[in-house]
Short mmCIF file of C-alpha atoms and ligand atoms in Angstrom, two decimals:
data_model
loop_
_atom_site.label_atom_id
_atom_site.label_comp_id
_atom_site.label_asym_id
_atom_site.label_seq_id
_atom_site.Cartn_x
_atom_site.Cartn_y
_atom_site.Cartn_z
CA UNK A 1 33.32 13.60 -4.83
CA UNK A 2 35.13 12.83 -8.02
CA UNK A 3 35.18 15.06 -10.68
CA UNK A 4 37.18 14.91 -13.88
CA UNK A 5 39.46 17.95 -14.70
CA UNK A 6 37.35 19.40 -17.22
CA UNK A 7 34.26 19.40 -14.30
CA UNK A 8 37.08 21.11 -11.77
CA UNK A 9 37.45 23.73 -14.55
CA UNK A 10 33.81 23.92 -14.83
CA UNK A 11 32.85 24.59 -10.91
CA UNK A 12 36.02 27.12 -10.82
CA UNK A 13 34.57 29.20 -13.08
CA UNK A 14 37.18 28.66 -16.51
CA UNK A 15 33.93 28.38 -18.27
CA UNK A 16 31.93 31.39 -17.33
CA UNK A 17 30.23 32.28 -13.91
CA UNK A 18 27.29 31.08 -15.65
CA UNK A 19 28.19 27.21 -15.58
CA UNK A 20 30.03 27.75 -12.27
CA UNK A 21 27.04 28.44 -10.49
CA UNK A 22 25.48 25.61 -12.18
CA UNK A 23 28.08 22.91 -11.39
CA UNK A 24 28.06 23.74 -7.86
CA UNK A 25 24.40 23.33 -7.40
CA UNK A 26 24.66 19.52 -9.17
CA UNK A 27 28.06 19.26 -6.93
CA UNK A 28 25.98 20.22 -3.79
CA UNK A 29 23.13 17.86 -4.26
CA UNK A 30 25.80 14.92 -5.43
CA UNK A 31 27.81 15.27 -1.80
CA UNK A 32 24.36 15.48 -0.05
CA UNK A 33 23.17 12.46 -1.60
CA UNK A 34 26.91 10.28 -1.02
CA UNK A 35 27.47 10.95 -4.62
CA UNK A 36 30.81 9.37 -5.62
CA UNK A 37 30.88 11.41 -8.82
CA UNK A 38 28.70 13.32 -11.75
CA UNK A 39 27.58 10.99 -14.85
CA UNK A 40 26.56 12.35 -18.21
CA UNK A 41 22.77 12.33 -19.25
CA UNK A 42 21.33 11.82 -22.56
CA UNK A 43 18.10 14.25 -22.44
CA UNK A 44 17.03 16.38 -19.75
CA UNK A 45 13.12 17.42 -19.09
CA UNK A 46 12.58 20.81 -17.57
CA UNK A 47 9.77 21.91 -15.18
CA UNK A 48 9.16 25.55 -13.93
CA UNK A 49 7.69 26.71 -16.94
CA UNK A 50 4.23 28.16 -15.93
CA UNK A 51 4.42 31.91 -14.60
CA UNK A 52 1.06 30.86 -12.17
CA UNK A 53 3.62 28.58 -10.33
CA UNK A 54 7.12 29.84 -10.83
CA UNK A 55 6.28 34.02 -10.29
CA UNK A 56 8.81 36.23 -11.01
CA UNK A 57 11.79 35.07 -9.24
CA UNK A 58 12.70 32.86 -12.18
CA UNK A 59 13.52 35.85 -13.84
CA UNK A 60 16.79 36.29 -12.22
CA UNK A 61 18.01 33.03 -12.78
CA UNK A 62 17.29 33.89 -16.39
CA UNK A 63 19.62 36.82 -15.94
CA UNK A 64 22.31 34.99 -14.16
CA UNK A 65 22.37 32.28 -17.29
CA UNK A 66 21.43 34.51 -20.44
CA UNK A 67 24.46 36.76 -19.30
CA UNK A 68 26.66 34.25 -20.00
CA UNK A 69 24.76 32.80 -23.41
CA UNK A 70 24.75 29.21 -22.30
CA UNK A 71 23.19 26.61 -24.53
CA UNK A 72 21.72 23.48 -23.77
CA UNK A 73 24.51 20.15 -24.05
CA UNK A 74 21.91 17.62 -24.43
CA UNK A 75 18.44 17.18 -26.44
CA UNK A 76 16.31 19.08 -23.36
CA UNK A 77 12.44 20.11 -23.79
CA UNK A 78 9.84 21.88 -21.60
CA UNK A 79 7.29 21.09 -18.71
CA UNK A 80 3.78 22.80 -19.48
CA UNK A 81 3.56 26.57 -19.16
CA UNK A 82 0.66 28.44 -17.36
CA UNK A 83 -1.43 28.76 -21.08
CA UNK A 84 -2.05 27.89 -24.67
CA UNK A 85 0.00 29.96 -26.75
CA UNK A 86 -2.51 30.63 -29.29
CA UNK A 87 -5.72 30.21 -27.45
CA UNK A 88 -4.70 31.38 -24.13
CA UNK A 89 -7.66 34.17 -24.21
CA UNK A 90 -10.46 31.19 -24.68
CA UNK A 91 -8.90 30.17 -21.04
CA UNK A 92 -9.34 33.41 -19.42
CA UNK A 93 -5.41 33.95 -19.28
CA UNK A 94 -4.99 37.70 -18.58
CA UNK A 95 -2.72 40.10 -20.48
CA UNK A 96 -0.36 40.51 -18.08
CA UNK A 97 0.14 36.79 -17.29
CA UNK A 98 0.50 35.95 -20.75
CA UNK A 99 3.00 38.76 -21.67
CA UNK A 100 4.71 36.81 -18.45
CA UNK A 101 4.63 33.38 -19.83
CA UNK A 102 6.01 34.55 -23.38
CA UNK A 103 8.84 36.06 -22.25
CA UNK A 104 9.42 32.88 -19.88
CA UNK A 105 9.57 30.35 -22.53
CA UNK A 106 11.39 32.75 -25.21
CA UNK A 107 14.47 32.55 -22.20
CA UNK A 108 14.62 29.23 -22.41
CA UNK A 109 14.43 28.74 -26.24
CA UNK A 110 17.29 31.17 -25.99
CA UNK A 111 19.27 28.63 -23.93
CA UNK A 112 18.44 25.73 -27.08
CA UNK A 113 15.29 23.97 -24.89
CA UNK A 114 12.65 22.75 -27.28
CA UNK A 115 9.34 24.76 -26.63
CA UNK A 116 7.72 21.34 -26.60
CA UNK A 117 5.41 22.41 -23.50
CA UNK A 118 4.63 19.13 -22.81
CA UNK A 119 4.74 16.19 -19.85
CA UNK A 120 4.60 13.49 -21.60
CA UNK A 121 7.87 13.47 -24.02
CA UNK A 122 7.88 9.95 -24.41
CA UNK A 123 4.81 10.12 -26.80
CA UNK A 124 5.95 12.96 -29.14
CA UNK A 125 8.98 11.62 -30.14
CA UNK A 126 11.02 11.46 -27.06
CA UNK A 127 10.55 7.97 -25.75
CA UNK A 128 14.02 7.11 -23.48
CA UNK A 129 16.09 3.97 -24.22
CA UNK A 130 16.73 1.05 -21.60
CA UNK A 131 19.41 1.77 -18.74
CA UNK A 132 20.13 5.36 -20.33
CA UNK A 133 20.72 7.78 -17.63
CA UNK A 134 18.42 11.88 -17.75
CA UNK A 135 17.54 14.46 -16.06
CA UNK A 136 14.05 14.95 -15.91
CA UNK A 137 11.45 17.00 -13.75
CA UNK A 138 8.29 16.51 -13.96
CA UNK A 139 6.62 13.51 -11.47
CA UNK A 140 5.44 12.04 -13.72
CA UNK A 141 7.19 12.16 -17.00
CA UNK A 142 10.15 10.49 -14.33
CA UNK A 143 8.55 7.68 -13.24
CA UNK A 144 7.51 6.55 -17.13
CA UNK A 145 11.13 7.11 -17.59
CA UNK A 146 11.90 4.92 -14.88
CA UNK A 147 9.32 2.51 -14.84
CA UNK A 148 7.86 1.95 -18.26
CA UNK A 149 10.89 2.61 -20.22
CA UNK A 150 14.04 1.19 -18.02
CA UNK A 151 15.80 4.51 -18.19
CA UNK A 152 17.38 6.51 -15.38
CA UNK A 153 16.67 9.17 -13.45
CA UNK A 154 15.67 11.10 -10.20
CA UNK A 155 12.94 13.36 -9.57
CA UNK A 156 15.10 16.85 -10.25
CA UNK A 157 13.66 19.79 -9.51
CA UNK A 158 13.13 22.91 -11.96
CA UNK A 159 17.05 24.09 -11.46
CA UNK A 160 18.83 21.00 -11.04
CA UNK A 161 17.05 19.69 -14.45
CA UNK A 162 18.28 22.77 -15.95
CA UNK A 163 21.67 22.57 -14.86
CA UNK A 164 21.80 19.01 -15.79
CA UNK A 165 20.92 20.30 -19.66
CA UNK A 166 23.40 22.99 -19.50
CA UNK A 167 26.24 21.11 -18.53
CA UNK A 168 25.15 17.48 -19.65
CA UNK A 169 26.26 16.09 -16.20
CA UNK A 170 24.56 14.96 -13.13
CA UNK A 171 24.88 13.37 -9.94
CA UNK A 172 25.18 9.89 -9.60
CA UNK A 173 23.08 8.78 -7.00
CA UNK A 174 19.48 7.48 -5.98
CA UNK A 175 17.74 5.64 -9.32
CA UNK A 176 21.02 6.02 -11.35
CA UNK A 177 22.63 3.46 -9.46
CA UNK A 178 21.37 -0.55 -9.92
CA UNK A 179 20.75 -1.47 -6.21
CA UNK A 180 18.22 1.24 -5.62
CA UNK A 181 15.88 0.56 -8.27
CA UNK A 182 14.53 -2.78 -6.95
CA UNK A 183 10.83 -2.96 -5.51
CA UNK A 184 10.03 -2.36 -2.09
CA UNK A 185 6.43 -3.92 -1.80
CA UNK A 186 4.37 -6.13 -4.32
CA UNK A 187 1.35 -5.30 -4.70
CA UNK A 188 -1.21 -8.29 -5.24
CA UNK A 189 -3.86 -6.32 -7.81
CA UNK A 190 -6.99 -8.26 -7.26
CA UNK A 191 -9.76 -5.57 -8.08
CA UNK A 192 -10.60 -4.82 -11.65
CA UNK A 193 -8.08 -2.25 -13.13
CA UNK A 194 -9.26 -1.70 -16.90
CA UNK A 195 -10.35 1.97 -17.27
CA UNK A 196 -7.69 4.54 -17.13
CA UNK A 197 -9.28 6.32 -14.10
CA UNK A 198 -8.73 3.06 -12.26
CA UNK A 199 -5.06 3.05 -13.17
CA UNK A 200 -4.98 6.72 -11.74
CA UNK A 201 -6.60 5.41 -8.39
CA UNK A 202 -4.29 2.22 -8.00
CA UNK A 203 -1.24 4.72 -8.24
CA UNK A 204 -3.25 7.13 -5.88
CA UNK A 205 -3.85 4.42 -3.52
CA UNK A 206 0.10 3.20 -3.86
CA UNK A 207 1.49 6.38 -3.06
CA UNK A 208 -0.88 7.63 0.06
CA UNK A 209 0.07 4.18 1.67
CA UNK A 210 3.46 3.62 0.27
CA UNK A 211 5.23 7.34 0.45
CA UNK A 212 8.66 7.20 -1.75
CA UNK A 213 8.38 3.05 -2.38
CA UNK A 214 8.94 1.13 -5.23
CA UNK A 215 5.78 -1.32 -6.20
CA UNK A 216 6.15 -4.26 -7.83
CA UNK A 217 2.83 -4.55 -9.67
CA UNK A 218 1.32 -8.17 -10.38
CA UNK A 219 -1.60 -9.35 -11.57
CA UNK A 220 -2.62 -6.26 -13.52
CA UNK A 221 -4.36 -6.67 -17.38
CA UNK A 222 -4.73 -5.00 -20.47
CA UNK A 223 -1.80 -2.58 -19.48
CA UNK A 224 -1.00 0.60 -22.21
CA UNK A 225 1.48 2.99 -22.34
CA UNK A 226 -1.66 5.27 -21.63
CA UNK A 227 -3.04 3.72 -18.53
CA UNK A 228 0.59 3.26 -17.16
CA UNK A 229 1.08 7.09 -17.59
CA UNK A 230 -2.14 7.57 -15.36
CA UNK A 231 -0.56 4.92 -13.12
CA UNK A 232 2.69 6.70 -12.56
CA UNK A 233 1.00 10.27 -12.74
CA UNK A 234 -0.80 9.56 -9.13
CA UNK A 235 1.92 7.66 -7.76
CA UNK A 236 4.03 10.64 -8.54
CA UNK A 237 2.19 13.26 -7.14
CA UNK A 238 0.26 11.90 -4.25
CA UNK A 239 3.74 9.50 -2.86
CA UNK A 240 6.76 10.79 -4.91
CA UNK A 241 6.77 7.58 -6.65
CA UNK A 242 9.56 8.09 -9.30
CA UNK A 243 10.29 4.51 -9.73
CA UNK A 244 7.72 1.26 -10.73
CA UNK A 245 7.57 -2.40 -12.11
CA UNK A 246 4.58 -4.06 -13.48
CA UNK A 247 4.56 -7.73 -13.75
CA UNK A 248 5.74 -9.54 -17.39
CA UNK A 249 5.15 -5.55 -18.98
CA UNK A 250 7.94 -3.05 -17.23
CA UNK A 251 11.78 -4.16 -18.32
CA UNK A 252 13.23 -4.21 -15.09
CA UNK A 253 10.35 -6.78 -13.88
CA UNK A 254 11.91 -9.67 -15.54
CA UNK A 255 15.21 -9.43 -13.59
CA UNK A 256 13.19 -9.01 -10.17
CA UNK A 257 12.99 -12.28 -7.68
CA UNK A 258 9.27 -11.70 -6.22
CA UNK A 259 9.40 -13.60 -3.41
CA UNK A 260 12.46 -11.46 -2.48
CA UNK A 261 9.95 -8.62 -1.57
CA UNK A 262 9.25 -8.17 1.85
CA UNK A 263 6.23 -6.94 1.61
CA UNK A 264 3.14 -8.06 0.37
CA UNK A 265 0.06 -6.31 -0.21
CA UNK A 266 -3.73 -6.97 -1.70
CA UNK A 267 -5.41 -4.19 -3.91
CA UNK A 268 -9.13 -5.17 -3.31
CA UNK A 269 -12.30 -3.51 -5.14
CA UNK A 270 -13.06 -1.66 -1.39
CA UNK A 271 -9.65 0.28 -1.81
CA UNK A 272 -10.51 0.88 -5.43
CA UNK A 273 -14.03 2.49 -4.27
CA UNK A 274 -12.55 3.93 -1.38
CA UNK A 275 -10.38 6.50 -3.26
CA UNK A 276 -13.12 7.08 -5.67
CA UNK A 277 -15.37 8.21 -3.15
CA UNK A 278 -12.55 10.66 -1.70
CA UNK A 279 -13.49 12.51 -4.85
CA UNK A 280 -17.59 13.24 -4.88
CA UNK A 281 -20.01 16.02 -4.28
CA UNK A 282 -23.67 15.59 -4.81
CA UNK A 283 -24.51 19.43 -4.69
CA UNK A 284 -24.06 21.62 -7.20
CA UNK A 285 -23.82 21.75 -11.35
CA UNK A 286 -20.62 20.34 -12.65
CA UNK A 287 -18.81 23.59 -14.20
CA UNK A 288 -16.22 21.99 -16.11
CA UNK A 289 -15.18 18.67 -17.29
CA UNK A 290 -11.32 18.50 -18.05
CA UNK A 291 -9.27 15.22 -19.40
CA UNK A 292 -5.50 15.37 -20.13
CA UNK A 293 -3.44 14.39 -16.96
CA UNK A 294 -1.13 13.57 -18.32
CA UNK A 295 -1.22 15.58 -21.50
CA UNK A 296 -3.21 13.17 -23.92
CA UNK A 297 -1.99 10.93 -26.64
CA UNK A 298 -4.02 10.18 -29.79
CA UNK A 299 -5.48 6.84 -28.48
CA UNK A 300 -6.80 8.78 -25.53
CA UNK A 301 -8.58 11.08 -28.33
CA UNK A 302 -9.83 8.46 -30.31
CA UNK A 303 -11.37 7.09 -26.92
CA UNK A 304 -13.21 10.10 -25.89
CA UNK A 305 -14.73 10.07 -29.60
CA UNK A 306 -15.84 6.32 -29.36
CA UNK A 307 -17.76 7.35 -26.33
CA UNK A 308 -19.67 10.28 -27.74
CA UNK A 309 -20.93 7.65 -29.72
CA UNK A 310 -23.88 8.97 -32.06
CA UNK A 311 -24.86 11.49 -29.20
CA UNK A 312 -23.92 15.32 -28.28
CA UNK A 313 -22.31 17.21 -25.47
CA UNK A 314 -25.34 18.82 -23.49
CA UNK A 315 -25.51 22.63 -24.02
CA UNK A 316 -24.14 23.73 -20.93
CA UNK A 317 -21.30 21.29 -20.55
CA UNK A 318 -17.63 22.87 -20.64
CA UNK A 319 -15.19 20.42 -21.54
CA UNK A 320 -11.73 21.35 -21.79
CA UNK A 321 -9.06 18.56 -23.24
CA UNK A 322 -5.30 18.85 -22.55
CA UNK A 323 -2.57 17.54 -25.02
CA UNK A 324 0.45 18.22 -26.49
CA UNK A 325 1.29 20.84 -29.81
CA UNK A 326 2.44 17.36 -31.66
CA UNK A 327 -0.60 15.03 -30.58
CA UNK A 328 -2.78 18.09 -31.35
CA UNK A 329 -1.40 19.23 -34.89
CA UNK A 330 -0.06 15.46 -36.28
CA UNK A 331 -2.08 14.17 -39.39
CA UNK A 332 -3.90 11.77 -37.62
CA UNK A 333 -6.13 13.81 -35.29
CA UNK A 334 -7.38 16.37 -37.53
CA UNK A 335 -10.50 14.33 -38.21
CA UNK A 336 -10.51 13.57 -34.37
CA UNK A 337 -9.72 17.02 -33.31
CA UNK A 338 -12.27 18.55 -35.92
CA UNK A 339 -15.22 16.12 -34.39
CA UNK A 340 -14.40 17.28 -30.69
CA UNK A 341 -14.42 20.54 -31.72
CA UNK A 342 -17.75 20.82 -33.48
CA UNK A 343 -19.08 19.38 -30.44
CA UNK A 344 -17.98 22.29 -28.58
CA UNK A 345 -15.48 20.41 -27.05
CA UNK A 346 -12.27 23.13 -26.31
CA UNK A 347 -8.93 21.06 -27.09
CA UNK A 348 -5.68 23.59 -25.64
CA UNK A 349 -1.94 22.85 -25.63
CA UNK A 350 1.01 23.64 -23.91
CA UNK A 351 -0.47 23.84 -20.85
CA UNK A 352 -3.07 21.34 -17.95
CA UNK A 353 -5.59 22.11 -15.71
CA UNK A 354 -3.29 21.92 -12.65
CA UNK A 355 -0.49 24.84 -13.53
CA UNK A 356 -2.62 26.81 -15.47
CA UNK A 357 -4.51 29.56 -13.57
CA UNK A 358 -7.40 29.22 -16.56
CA UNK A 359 -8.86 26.12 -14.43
CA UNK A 360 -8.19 27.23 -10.78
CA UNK A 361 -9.84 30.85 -11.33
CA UNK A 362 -12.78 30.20 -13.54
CA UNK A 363 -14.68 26.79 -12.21
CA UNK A 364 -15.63 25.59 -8.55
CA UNK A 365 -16.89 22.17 -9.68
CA UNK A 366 -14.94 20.05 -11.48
CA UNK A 367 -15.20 16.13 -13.22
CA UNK A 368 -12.10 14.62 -14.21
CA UNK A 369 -10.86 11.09 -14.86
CA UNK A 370 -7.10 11.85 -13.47
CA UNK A 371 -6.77 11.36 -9.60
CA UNK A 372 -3.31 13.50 -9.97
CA UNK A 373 -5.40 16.24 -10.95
CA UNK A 374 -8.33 15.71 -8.59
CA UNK A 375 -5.48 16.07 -5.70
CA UNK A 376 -3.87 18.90 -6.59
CA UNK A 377 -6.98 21.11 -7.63
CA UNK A 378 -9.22 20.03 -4.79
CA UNK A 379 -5.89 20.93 -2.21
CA UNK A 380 -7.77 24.47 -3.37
CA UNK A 381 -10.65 25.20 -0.99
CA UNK A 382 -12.90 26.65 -3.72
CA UNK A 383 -12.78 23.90 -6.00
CA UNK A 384 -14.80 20.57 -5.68
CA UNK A 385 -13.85 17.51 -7.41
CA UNK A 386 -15.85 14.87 -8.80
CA UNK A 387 -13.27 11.35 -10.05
CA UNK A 388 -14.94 9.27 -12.38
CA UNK A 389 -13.74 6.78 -15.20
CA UNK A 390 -14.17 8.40 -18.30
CA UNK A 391 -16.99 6.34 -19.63
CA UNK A 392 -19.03 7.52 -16.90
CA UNK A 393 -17.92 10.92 -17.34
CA UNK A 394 -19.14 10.99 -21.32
CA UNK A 395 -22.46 9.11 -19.86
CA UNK A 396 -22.98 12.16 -17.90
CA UNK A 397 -22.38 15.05 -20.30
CA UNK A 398 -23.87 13.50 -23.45
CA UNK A 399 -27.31 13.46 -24.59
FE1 LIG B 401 1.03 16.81 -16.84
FE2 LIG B 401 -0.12 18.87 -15.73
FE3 LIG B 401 -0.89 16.47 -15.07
S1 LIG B 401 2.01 18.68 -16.14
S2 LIG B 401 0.88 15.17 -15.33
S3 LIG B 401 -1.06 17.39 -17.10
S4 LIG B 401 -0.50 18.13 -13.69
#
């Protein structure tokens, strides 16, 4: 692989052990990959950030970097930790895990990393620019990168991110490079996709059938930046989707010939059902309802107040809401926020019902309108989950 003579210097160890270390992990993955050299990223978005899923090993990677004081090159935030900072005892966070989860993110603020805790950067601020190349980790934060914005990026993992933000470099392989980003399959969308929820279960469907593809979505209406998050979020996680068009709404779709796809595919109503069904119990109370996967925006807020409507949560209904510090504190929820709240509605930041141990230890039936989150919590055997659009879900819990 090429590198420049400043990169040489870097992987010899001229600039601390630190950066050596780092450089050869992005030089490994870049020969693995056919890399012909590293390119420089604009942003990088860094996952393993919850204690419940990273444990104590990342401890001594802290060691290895803090040693040598290395800062962040590029703009770089974080993935959602384990908790809520402030209201991390109203989840049922222990002491010792949150003593854990402090010190965790205080490492990486040391290293420059915006404590944004959140995976959905593109709607605090963060939002990438066509063609600009990152390094970004979580699922589904990269394909809205990819997909919805035109920018460029693999799926890295927790320690390539991080070594991508340290030295500002990465390898230039895989969805950096033109030729791999075109679609694989089109899919033909012919059942009704307006709620969110469906969104979630298209991408579900897409990535169970499709493992590691790029769609080409057509046909597909009233399309949002929020939808297409729910979209990409299921896609991620269920096929390692990190890469989408949608028809006349994605940049990349214009310059796409369809009838160059091979493939060709119909997404009928039964498919839709079908995946809703995967997620459904009949026995049993539902012990919490949770929304806010991917971390919510303001317009999902707004929503979940229009459907409250004039009525009330029912007494026993625990209803948790995931979103970002920004979403959560900006000027124009505080009305929205106060309303959920005084309907005993919990709102938390920093943190989702997937890496935080406050969901997985506490409640055995679950409702939820994000199929990324139904598949990861019910791959727990204690935990039931129950997939509905969110209308339904407010039908249900109001009164
Ligand atoms: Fe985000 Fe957690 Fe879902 S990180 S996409 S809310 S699993």
């Amino acid at each position: 692989m090429y590198l420049t003579k400043l990169q040489e210097k870097m992987l010899v160890g001229e600039k601390g052990d630190a950066i050596a270390k780092l450089m050869k992990l992005i030089v490994k993955i870049g020969e693995v990959n056919n890399a012909e050299k590293l390119i420089p990223i604009k942003s990088a978005q860094i996952a393993g950030v919850s204690y419940f899923t990273v444990g104590d090993s990342i401890f001594s990677f802290f060691d290895l970097l803090l040693k040598d004081k290395v800062k962040v090159s590029v703009p770089s935030w974080l993935n959602p930790a384990g908790m809520d900072r402030k209201k991390w005892k109203t989840m049922m966070i222990s002491e010792k895990f949150a003593k854990k989860q402090f010190e965790i993110i205080q490492n990486y603020e040391k290293m420059g990393i915006k404590t944004t805790l959140s995976c959905t950067p593109y709607l605090i601020g963060h939002q990438p620019s066509y063609g600009e190349h990152l390094a970004w980790s979580e699922s589904s934060a990269v394909a809205m990168a990819n997909g919805f914005f035109g920018a460029r990026t693999n799926r890295e993992g927790a320690p390539s991110s991080l070594a991508a933000a340290i030295t500002g470099l990465t390898a230039y392989y895989g969805l950096h490079k033109e030729e791999n980003r075109k679609p694989d399959v089109l899919i033909d969308v012919e059942a009704q996709i307006n709620h969110p929820a469906d969104f979630s279960v298209l991408g579900y469907w897409f990535g169970e059938k499709f493992h590691g593809l790029i769609p080409f979505f057509s046909n597909i209406k009233h399309v949002t930046i929020d939808k297409t998050k729910m979209l990409a979020s299921a896609m991620a996680s269920v096929g390692s989707v990190a890469h989408f068009h949608i028809q006349n709404i994605t940049p990349e779709a214009k310059t796409i010939n369809q009838k160059a796809i091979e493939e060709h595919i119909v997404f009928t109503e039964n498919e839709k059902r079908k995946i809703y069904e995967l997620y459904d119990f009949a026995e049993g109370k539902i012990d919490l309802v949770t929304i806010g996967c991917p971390h919510t925006s303001l317009g999902d807020l707004k929503l979940i107040v229009s459907y409250l409507k004039n009525q009330t949560l029912k007494e026993d209904v625990e209803f948790w809401i995931f979103s970002s510090n920004k979403v959560i504190q900006s000027k124009a929820a505080s009305s929205i926020i106060e309303n959920l709240e005084n309907q005993g509605i919990k709102i938390f930041a920093d943190t989702c019902m997937v890496v935080s141990p406050g969901v997985r230890n506490n409640f055995g039936n679950i409702m939820t309108n994000s199929a990324k989150a139904a598949f990861y919590l019910s791959r727990d055997e204690k935990i039931n989950v129950k997939l509905l659009q969110l209308e339904k879900i407010m039908e249900r819990v109001t009164e």
